[in-house]
Short mmCIF file of C-alpha atoms and ligand atoms in Angstrom, two decimals:
data_model
loop_
_atom_site.label_atom_id
_atom_site.label_comp_id
_atom_site.label_asym_id
_atom_site.label_seq_id
_atom_site.Cartn_x
_atom_site.Cartn_y
_atom_site.Cartn_z
CA MET J 1 32.65 138.35 -21.67
CA LYS J 2 35.51 140.84 -21.73
CA ASP J 3 36.86 139.20 -24.87
CA TYR J 4 33.56 140.05 -26.55
CA GLU J 5 34.25 143.77 -26.10
CA GLN J 6 37.12 143.39 -28.58
CA PHE J 7 35.71 140.49 -30.55
CA PRO J 8 31.92 140.52 -30.68
CA PRO J 9 30.36 137.09 -31.28
CA ILE J 10 29.86 136.13 -34.91
CA ILE J 11 26.17 135.91 -35.73
CA ILE J 12 25.55 132.92 -37.97
CA ASP J 13 22.67 133.20 -40.39
CA HIS J 14 22.68 129.89 -42.22
CA ALA J 15 24.87 126.90 -42.99
CA LYS J 16 25.40 124.28 -45.68
CA GLY J 17 27.65 121.22 -45.65
CA PRO J 18 30.93 122.17 -43.94
CA TYR J 19 30.25 125.91 -44.26
CA LEU J 20 28.77 128.46 -41.87
CA TYR J 21 27.65 131.86 -43.18
CA ASP J 22 27.32 134.92 -40.97
CA VAL J 23 24.73 137.70 -41.30
CA ASP J 24 27.09 139.63 -43.58
CA GLY J 25 27.45 136.65 -45.90
CA LYS J 26 31.01 135.81 -44.81
CA ARG J 27 31.78 132.08 -45.04
CA TYR J 28 33.60 129.94 -42.47
CA ILE J 29 34.76 126.35 -42.91
CA ASP J 30 33.51 124.54 -39.80
CA GLY J 31 36.78 122.91 -38.81
CA ASN J 32 35.49 121.77 -35.43
CA SER J 33 32.08 120.43 -36.48
CA SER J 34 30.35 123.02 -34.27
CA TRP J 35 31.89 121.53 -31.17
CA TRP J 36 32.43 118.03 -32.49
CA CYS J 37 28.79 117.24 -33.10
CA ASN J 38 28.02 118.00 -36.76
CA LEU J 39 28.70 114.69 -38.47
CA LEU J 40 27.34 114.84 -42.02
CA GLY J 41 27.34 118.53 -42.85
CA HIS J 42 25.00 121.33 -41.85
CA CYS J 43 21.48 121.30 -43.29
CA ASN J 44 22.07 117.86 -44.73
CA PRO J 45 19.18 117.37 -47.20
CA ARG J 46 18.33 113.85 -46.03
CA ILE J 47 18.35 114.68 -42.30
CA ASN J 48 16.38 117.87 -42.94
CA ALA J 49 13.76 115.89 -44.84
CA ALA J 50 13.57 113.22 -42.10
CA VAL J 51 13.01 115.79 -39.35
CA LYS J 52 10.44 117.65 -41.48
CA ARG J 53 8.53 114.40 -42.07
CA GLN J 54 8.59 113.62 -38.37
CA ILE J 55 7.44 117.04 -37.18
CA ASP J 56 4.21 116.69 -39.12
CA SER J 57 3.32 113.42 -37.41
CA LEU J 58 4.65 113.57 -33.82
CA GLU J 59 6.85 116.20 -32.21
CA GLN J 60 7.01 114.96 -28.58
CA VAL J 61 5.34 112.48 -26.28
CA MET J 62 6.11 111.34 -22.76
CA PHE J 63 8.64 108.53 -22.79
CA ALA J 64 7.36 106.41 -19.93
CA ASP J 65 4.68 103.81 -20.65
CA PHE J 66 4.73 105.32 -24.15
CA SER J 67 7.17 104.97 -27.01
CA HIS J 68 7.19 105.72 -30.72
CA LYS J 69 8.51 104.37 -34.01
CA PRO J 70 11.64 106.53 -34.41
CA ALA J 71 12.92 105.49 -30.93
CA ILE J 72 12.27 101.80 -31.59
CA GLU J 73 13.85 101.99 -35.03
CA LEU J 74 16.90 103.77 -33.62
CA CYS J 75 17.57 101.05 -31.03
CA GLU J 76 17.03 98.31 -33.61
CA LYS J 77 19.43 99.90 -36.08
CA LEU J 78 22.07 100.76 -33.48
CA THR J 79 22.25 97.36 -31.75
CA PRO J 80 24.17 95.51 -34.49
CA LEU J 81 26.60 98.42 -34.85
CA LEU J 82 27.53 98.61 -31.17
CA PRO J 83 30.29 96.57 -29.49
CA ARG J 84 29.02 93.13 -28.55
CA GLY J 85 26.66 92.85 -25.59
CA LEU J 86 25.38 96.43 -25.56
CA THR J 87 21.69 95.83 -26.08
CA ARG J 88 19.81 97.92 -23.50
CA PHE J 89 19.13 101.61 -24.10
CA PHE J 90 18.41 104.52 -21.80
CA PHE J 91 17.52 107.89 -23.35
CA SER J 92 18.48 111.34 -22.03
CA SER J 93 18.77 114.77 -23.52
CA ASP J 94 22.48 115.63 -23.58
CA GLY J 95 25.96 114.24 -23.04
CA ALA J 96 26.42 115.17 -19.40
CA SER J 97 23.07 113.53 -18.56
CA ALA J 98 24.13 110.31 -20.29
CA VAL J 99 27.22 110.34 -18.06
CA GLU J 100 25.12 110.97 -14.93
CA VAL J 101 22.96 108.01 -15.90
CA ALA J 102 26.01 105.77 -16.37
CA LEU J 103 27.41 106.84 -12.99
CA LYS J 104 24.16 106.34 -11.11
CA MET J 105 23.38 103.07 -12.87
CA SER J 106 26.80 101.52 -12.20
CA PHE J 107 26.67 102.52 -8.52
CA GLN J 108 23.17 101.10 -8.12
CA TYR J 109 24.14 97.96 -10.01
CA GLN J 110 26.81 97.25 -7.41
CA GLN J 111 24.41 98.06 -4.55
CA GLN J 112 21.88 95.59 -5.93
CA THR J 113 24.34 92.79 -6.67
CA GLY J 114 25.82 92.42 -3.22
CA ASN J 115 28.60 95.02 -3.30
CA PRO J 116 27.36 97.92 -1.15
CA GLN J 117 30.97 98.89 -0.33
CA LYS J 118 31.62 99.82 -3.98
CA THR J 119 30.70 103.49 -3.85
CA ARG J 120 33.52 105.34 -5.63
CA TYR J 121 34.43 106.07 -9.23
CA MET J 122 37.78 106.01 -10.98
CA CYS J 123 38.60 108.33 -13.84
CA PHE J 124 41.56 109.76 -15.73
CA SER J 125 43.44 112.77 -14.40
CA GLU J 126 42.79 114.55 -17.73
CA ALA J 127 39.26 113.30 -18.35
CA TYR J 128 36.32 115.29 -19.66
CA HIS J 129 32.80 113.91 -19.23
CA GLY J 130 30.57 116.99 -19.11
CA GLU J 131 29.86 119.69 -16.59
CA THR J 132 27.00 118.75 -14.30
CA LEU J 133 28.12 117.98 -10.74
CA GLY J 134 28.38 114.21 -11.12
CA ALA J 135 30.22 114.53 -14.42
CA LEU J 136 32.50 117.20 -12.95
CA SER J 137 33.42 114.76 -10.19
CA VAL J 138 35.00 112.46 -12.77
CA MET J 139 36.63 115.38 -14.57
CA GLY J 140 40.33 115.99 -14.83
CA VAL J 141 40.47 119.27 -16.73
CA ASP J 142 41.10 121.60 -13.83
CA ALA J 143 39.63 124.79 -15.37
CA TYR J 144 36.13 123.29 -15.36
CA TYR J 145 35.94 121.93 -11.83
CA ARG J 146 38.26 124.23 -9.86
CA ALA J 147 35.46 126.49 -8.54
CA TYR J 148 33.23 123.59 -7.46
CA LYS J 149 35.70 121.27 -5.73
CA PRO J 150 33.98 121.35 -2.30
CA LEU J 151 30.76 120.13 -3.93
CA LEU J 152 32.17 117.15 -5.79
CA LEU J 153 32.22 113.41 -5.08
CA ASP J 154 35.36 111.82 -3.70
CA THR J 155 36.59 110.11 -6.86
CA ILE J 156 39.91 108.41 -7.61
CA HIS J 157 41.90 110.16 -10.32
CA VAL J 158 44.35 107.96 -12.19
CA GLU J 159 47.15 109.64 -14.11
CA SER J 160 46.07 109.44 -17.75
CA PRO J 161 48.24 108.16 -20.59
CA ASP J 162 50.27 110.92 -22.26
CA CYS J 163 52.11 109.66 -25.31
CA TYR J 164 53.78 112.96 -26.22
CA ARG J 165 55.38 113.24 -22.81
CA CYS J 166 55.73 109.48 -22.25
CA LYS J 167 57.61 108.73 -19.04
CA TYR J 168 58.62 105.34 -20.36
CA GLY J 169 60.24 106.69 -23.52
CA LYS J 170 57.94 104.58 -25.74
CA GLN J 171 56.02 105.21 -28.96
CA ARG J 172 52.25 104.84 -29.02
CA GLU J 173 52.28 102.67 -32.14
CA THR J 174 54.68 100.10 -30.69
CA CYS J 175 54.34 100.34 -26.91
CA ASN J 176 52.74 97.80 -24.63
CA ALA J 177 50.88 100.49 -22.67
CA GLU J 178 53.55 100.35 -19.98
CA CYS J 179 51.84 103.32 -18.31
CA PHE J 180 48.93 101.05 -17.40
CA GLU J 181 50.98 100.03 -14.36
CA ILE J 182 49.88 103.35 -12.81
CA ALA J 183 46.21 102.37 -13.17
CA GLU J 184 47.04 98.88 -11.98
CA ARG J 185 48.46 100.30 -8.73
CA TYR J 186 45.30 102.33 -8.09
CA LEU J 187 43.11 99.37 -8.94
CA GLU J 188 44.98 97.11 -6.51
CA LYS J 189 44.61 99.68 -3.78
CA TYR J 190 41.04 100.84 -4.33
CA HIS J 191 39.16 98.07 -6.19
CA ARG J 192 37.13 97.06 -3.13
CA GLU J 193 35.50 100.48 -2.94
CA THR J 194 35.27 101.18 -6.69
CA CYS J 195 32.03 100.62 -8.57
CA ALA J 196 33.05 101.88 -12.03
CA PHE J 197 35.94 103.23 -14.10
CA ILE J 198 34.95 105.85 -16.67
CA VAL J 199 37.13 106.60 -19.70
CA GLU J 200 37.11 108.38 -23.02
CA PRO J 201 38.31 105.48 -25.17
CA ILE J 202 41.45 106.10 -27.32
CA LEU J 203 41.03 109.89 -27.49
CA LEU J 204 41.16 112.35 -24.60
CA GLY J 205 39.32 115.15 -26.40
CA SER J 206 39.23 118.13 -24.09
CA ALA J 207 42.69 117.30 -22.73
CA GLY J 208 43.99 118.37 -26.15
CA MET J 209 43.04 115.55 -28.53
CA LYS J 210 45.50 113.20 -26.84
CA ILE J 211 45.50 109.73 -28.35
CA TYR J 212 46.57 106.64 -26.42
CA SER J 213 47.29 103.02 -27.22
CA PRO J 214 44.44 100.51 -27.67
CA VAL J 215 46.58 98.14 -25.57
CA TYR J 216 45.77 100.36 -22.59
CA LEU J 217 42.04 99.76 -23.07
CA LYS J 218 42.55 96.02 -23.45
CA LYS J 219 44.42 95.92 -20.16
CA LEU J 220 41.81 98.09 -18.49
CA ARG J 221 38.99 95.82 -19.68
CA LYS J 222 40.76 92.78 -18.22
CA ALA J 223 41.50 94.51 -14.93
CA CYS J 224 37.89 95.71 -14.56
CA ASP J 225 36.69 92.14 -15.07
CA ARG J 226 39.15 90.87 -12.50
CA TYR J 227 38.07 93.40 -9.87
CA ASN J 228 34.34 93.47 -10.68
CA ILE J 229 34.44 97.12 -11.68
CA LEU J 230 32.09 98.29 -14.42
CA LEU J 231 33.81 99.93 -17.38
CA ILE J 232 32.05 103.03 -18.72
CA ALA J 233 33.14 104.16 -22.19
CA ASP J 234 32.24 107.78 -22.85
CA GLU J 235 32.00 107.79 -26.67
CA ILE J 236 30.17 111.11 -26.79
CA ALA J 237 33.02 112.69 -28.77
CA THR J 238 34.45 109.58 -30.42
CA GLY J 239 31.31 107.76 -31.57
CA PHE J 240 29.95 107.56 -35.13
CA GLY J 241 33.18 107.42 -37.08
CA ARG J 242 35.18 110.27 -35.61
CA THR J 243 38.24 108.09 -34.97
CA GLY J 244 37.92 106.17 -38.24
CA LYS J 245 35.89 103.33 -36.70
CA MET J 246 32.22 103.46 -35.86
CA PHE J 247 33.17 103.48 -32.15
CA ALA J 248 36.61 104.07 -30.63
CA CYS J 249 36.33 100.90 -28.51
CA GLU J 250 36.68 98.94 -31.76
CA HIS J 251 40.34 99.98 -32.01
CA ALA J 252 40.92 97.79 -28.96
CA GLY J 253 38.27 95.19 -29.75
CA ILE J 254 36.67 95.63 -26.34
CA SER J 255 33.09 96.00 -25.12
CA PRO J 256 32.42 98.26 -22.15
CA ASP J 257 29.66 97.59 -19.61
CA LEU J 258 28.12 100.97 -20.31
CA MET J 259 28.56 103.34 -23.22
CA CYS J 260 27.54 107.01 -23.45
CA LEU J 261 26.56 108.45 -26.83
CA SER J 262 25.51 111.94 -27.90
CA LYS J 263 26.95 114.69 -30.19
CA GLY J 264 27.12 112.84 -33.56
CA LEU J 265 24.19 110.61 -32.54
CA THR J 266 21.70 113.02 -34.14
CA GLY J 267 24.23 114.25 -36.69
CA GLY J 268 24.64 117.20 -34.35
CA TYR J 269 21.11 118.36 -35.12
CA LEU J 270 19.21 118.01 -31.87
CA PRO J 271 20.12 117.38 -28.23
CA MET J 272 19.78 113.72 -27.36
CA SER J 273 21.92 111.08 -25.70
CA LEU J 274 21.95 107.40 -24.92
CA THR J 275 23.44 105.32 -22.16
CA VAL J 276 23.68 101.81 -23.54
CA THR J 277 24.32 98.81 -21.33
CA THR J 278 24.32 95.04 -21.15
CA GLN J 279 21.74 92.45 -20.23
CA LYS J 280 23.79 91.72 -17.08
CA VAL J 281 23.38 95.30 -15.80
CA TYR J 282 19.76 95.39 -16.91
CA ASP J 283 19.00 92.20 -14.97
CA ALA J 284 20.20 93.79 -11.70
CA PHE J 285 17.25 96.19 -11.96
CA TYR J 286 14.71 93.67 -13.19
CA ALA J 287 12.39 92.79 -10.31
CA ASP J 288 8.86 92.86 -9.00
CA PHE J 289 7.56 96.28 -7.99
CA GLU J 290 7.79 95.56 -4.23
CA GLU J 291 11.53 94.93 -4.45
CA ARG J 292 12.17 98.59 -5.41
CA LYS J 293 15.04 97.88 -7.72
CA GLU J 294 14.04 100.26 -10.49
CA PHE J 295 16.30 102.93 -11.93
CA PRO J 296 14.49 106.13 -10.93
CA HIS J 297 15.78 108.63 -13.47
CA SER J 298 14.01 110.65 -16.13
CA HIS J 299 14.30 113.71 -18.34
CA THR J 300 11.29 115.50 -19.81
CA PHE J 301 12.64 115.36 -23.34
CA SER J 302 14.08 111.83 -23.21
CA GLY J 303 13.62 110.08 -26.54
CA ASN J 304 12.30 113.14 -28.34
CA PRO J 305 10.85 111.90 -31.65
CA LEU J 306 12.43 114.66 -33.76
CA ALA J 307 15.87 113.87 -32.36
CA CYS J 308 15.26 110.14 -32.89
CA SER J 309 14.20 110.71 -36.49
CA ALA J 310 17.43 112.64 -37.14
CA ALA J 311 19.45 109.84 -35.50
CA VAL J 312 17.78 107.13 -37.58
CA GLU J 313 18.53 109.05 -40.78
CA VAL J 314 22.17 109.49 -39.69
CA LEU J 315 22.51 105.70 -39.47
CA ASN J 316 20.83 105.30 -42.87
CA ILE J 317 23.25 107.77 -44.45
CA LEU J 318 26.33 106.26 -42.81
CA LYS J 319 25.37 102.90 -44.27
CA GLU J 320 23.99 103.81 -47.68
CA GLU J 321 26.53 106.48 -48.57
CA LYS J 322 29.58 104.56 -47.25
CA VAL J 323 30.59 107.65 -45.30
CA LEU J 324 33.24 105.99 -43.15
CA GLN J 325 34.97 104.49 -46.16
CA THR J 326 35.27 107.83 -47.99
CA ALA J 327 36.22 109.64 -44.78
CA GLY J 328 38.92 107.01 -44.21
CA GLU J 329 40.42 107.67 -47.64
CA ASN J 330 40.30 111.40 -47.05
CA ALA J 331 41.79 110.96 -43.59
CA ALA J 332 44.98 109.54 -45.08
CA TYR J 333 45.20 112.57 -47.37
CA PHE J 334 44.48 115.01 -44.53
CA LYS J 335 47.10 113.42 -42.30
CA LYS J 336 49.69 113.62 -45.07
CA ILE J 337 49.19 117.29 -45.96
CA ILE J 338 49.24 118.15 -42.26
CA ARG J 339 52.53 116.35 -41.74
CA ASP J 340 54.01 117.89 -44.89
CA ARG J 341 53.09 121.39 -43.76
CA PHE J 342 53.65 121.31 -39.99
CA CYS J 343 56.50 118.85 -39.44
CA GLY J 344 59.65 120.71 -38.52
CA MET J 345 57.87 124.05 -38.16
CA GLU J 346 59.22 126.13 -35.31
CA HIS J 347 57.21 125.57 -32.09
CA VAL J 348 55.38 122.50 -33.39
CA GLY J 349 55.82 119.99 -30.57
CA ASP J 350 53.53 117.11 -31.47
CA ILE J 351 51.20 116.19 -34.32
CA ARG J 352 48.47 113.67 -33.46
CA SER J 353 46.08 112.07 -35.94
CA ILE J 354 43.15 109.67 -35.75
CA GLY J 355 40.27 109.56 -38.23
CA LEU J 356 39.73 113.11 -39.47
CA ILE J 357 40.90 114.45 -36.11
CA ASN J 358 44.35 116.03 -36.32
CA ALA J 359 45.94 118.07 -33.55
CA ILE J 360 49.05 120.23 -33.56
CA GLU J 361 50.44 121.01 -30.13
CA LEU J 362 52.45 124.23 -30.09
CA VAL J 363 55.17 124.56 -27.47
CA LYS J 364 57.74 127.16 -26.55
CA ASP J 365 60.57 124.72 -27.06
CA PRO J 366 60.02 121.45 -28.95
CA LYS J 367 63.25 120.03 -27.47
CA THR J 368 62.15 120.32 -23.86
CA LYS J 369 58.39 120.22 -24.72
CA GLU J 370 57.98 123.26 -22.49
CA PRO J 371 54.61 124.95 -23.14
CA PHE J 372 54.11 128.66 -23.76
CA PRO J 373 53.00 130.71 -20.76
CA PRO J 374 49.17 130.55 -20.81
CA GLU J 375 48.84 134.34 -20.62
CA CYS J 376 50.28 134.66 -24.14
CA ARG J 377 47.07 133.04 -25.39
CA TYR J 378 48.73 132.06 -28.65
CA GLY J 379 46.07 129.47 -29.50
CA PHE J 380 43.34 132.05 -29.02
CA ARG J 381 45.17 134.58 -31.18
CA ILE J 382 45.75 132.06 -33.97
CA TYR J 383 42.07 131.18 -33.82
CA ARG J 384 41.12 134.88 -34.18
CA GLU J 385 43.44 135.22 -37.18
CA ALA J 386 42.01 132.12 -38.85
CA LEU J 387 38.45 133.39 -38.40
CA LYS J 388 39.38 136.52 -40.35
CA ARG J 389 40.37 134.18 -43.14
CA GLY J 390 37.18 132.13 -42.99
CA VAL J 391 38.25 129.06 -41.03
CA LEU J 392 36.78 128.01 -37.67
CA LEU J 393 39.55 126.27 -35.67
CA ARG J 394 38.81 126.68 -31.99
CA PRO J 395 41.90 125.42 -30.15
CA ILE J 396 42.40 123.85 -26.73
CA ASN J 397 44.99 126.11 -25.10
CA ASP J 398 47.89 126.02 -27.59
CA THR J 399 46.78 122.83 -29.30
CA MET J 400 45.30 123.69 -32.69
CA TYR J 401 43.11 120.91 -34.05
CA PHE J 402 40.90 119.93 -36.94
CA ASN J 403 37.78 117.85 -36.27
CA PRO J 404 35.62 118.59 -39.34
CA PRO J 405 32.38 116.89 -40.45
CA LEU J 406 33.02 113.46 -41.99
CA ILE J 407 31.85 114.73 -45.41
CA THR J 408 34.58 117.38 -45.63
CA LYS J 409 36.29 117.38 -49.03
CA ARG J 410 40.00 117.55 -49.82
CA ASN J 411 39.96 121.09 -51.21
CA ASP J 412 38.57 122.35 -47.88
CA MET J 413 41.23 120.36 -46.04
CA ASP J 414 43.85 122.13 -48.17
CA VAL J 415 42.41 125.52 -47.23
CA MET J 416 42.18 124.73 -43.50
CA VAL J 417 45.77 123.49 -43.35
CA GLU J 418 47.15 126.47 -45.28
CA VAL J 419 45.21 129.02 -43.21
CA CYS J 420 46.16 127.36 -39.93
CA ALA J 421 49.86 127.21 -40.84
CA ASP J 422 49.94 130.82 -42.08
CA CYS J 423 48.18 132.06 -38.96
CA ILE J 424 50.55 130.13 -36.68
CA GLU J 425 53.53 131.65 -38.49
CA LYS J 426 52.03 135.12 -38.38
CA VAL J 427 51.10 135.05 -34.69
CA LEU J 428 54.24 133.32 -33.42
CA SER J 429 56.62 135.53 -35.39
CA GLY J 430 54.90 138.71 -34.20
CA ASP J 431 55.60 140.66 -31.03
CA PRO J 432 54.20 139.26 -27.80
CA PRO J 433 50.68 140.53 -27.18
CA GLU J 434 50.22 143.75 -25.28
CA THR J 435 46.55 144.67 -25.41
CA ASP J 436 44.24 143.94 -22.49
CA ALA J 437 42.19 141.54 -24.55
CA PHE J 438 44.95 138.96 -24.42
CA LYS J 439 45.59 139.11 -20.70
C1 PLP Y 501 30.88 116.91 -25.08
C2 PLP Y 501 31.23 115.80 -24.19
C3 PLP Y 501 30.46 115.51 -23.05
C4 PLP Y 501 29.32 116.36 -22.59
O1 PLP Y 501 28.26 116.45 -23.50
P1 PLP Y 501 27.24 117.68 -23.35
O2 PLP Y 501 26.15 117.39 -24.32
O3 PLP Y 501 28.04 118.91 -23.72
O4 PLP Y 501 26.78 117.72 -21.94
C5 PLP Y 501 30.82 114.41 -22.29
N1 PLP Y 501 31.87 113.64 -22.62
C6 PLP Y 501 32.63 113.89 -23.72
C7 PLP Y 501 33.76 112.97 -24.04
C8 PLP Y 501 32.35 114.99 -24.53
O5 PLP Y 501 33.12 115.26 -25.57
#
């Protein structure tokens, strides 16, 4: 809140496509898709029309014993797009809730299939799965969970893959995921007590847009099968084309036992999430009433019809307008101009690209990969500079990244890259910060 004294929040009045406009009419290119959720542009005419149609027929109804057309249509349309075997849907209202559902469901699955000793979760040491208490328990990003540690579950944190600082001296494109041996050691030691392993497939978003090898996921899938551990893929950030494929699991050709979806699910319009699972998991809960095997979990706004109508239209647009194909062509262009502009720049340590997501990790010394001291807040200062010039690029520490809506055009990519590079040069060549606001 102290930052706001120097930099009051920007009040947004309206938006169109990749652009946000504030109350003074100043335009910003939404380079982070309003926190990774806007998929097909703001105020997309087709999604707007779909939600308007829906609001005049049904705005909300309880989602137990009752259902409605947009929810049914959404599940029908999503099933053939999902990795094989994911055919059972559970609705919630946001990403963290979808993760809570996956955690509870996988635990209960093991309880009800003869494995009561499997009570712990495994996760990556740099994972992000949301910020409710269960989700925080499988979190690796220290800043989010530090204050709540005494409240959290006793989970097993496995050192996550880090291709920039690879201990094995390998390249992501050619490695055999040698670092999986770390996970393998934990799995050998703890598999008897582990009910599920939760991962962000291919892309560790909040850890700084860190990308890892699909081979890792293949090995993890095999190991989970071997040890009867359910694999939860949190595709909340990666789903719906963000990594160039419909779902990031496709890069590895694997199917998880549970998948969490939100953010792009509704095009970033309305809060809704899904936990999708297999017939096998579903069957562990399927029983006569007296057996008490049900999954007792609900949210008031689960399956909200307006959110479902937006989600159905998103799938229609993705298909009819060949969005992924065009975005794929533009992704190659985006990657190239980013490499041309940032490669070899002072303090650029690593450049990571997948789909339209491109990250530039700034370090004090690219040779040693030593980061800047956090109190310099260089990323934050570059972000402030870029906002002045009409580009929204909210960094993760000193990792600047682009994660724009899939419909972003090349001329806006040009502008974002130029502004980001200029602002990096300006901030990093200036004097170290002195004012209180940067402390
Ligand atoms: C955003 C995000 C979440 C949490 O979703 P919320 O809707 O913010 O609760 C969980 N996992 C991943 C990978 C995310 O990016």
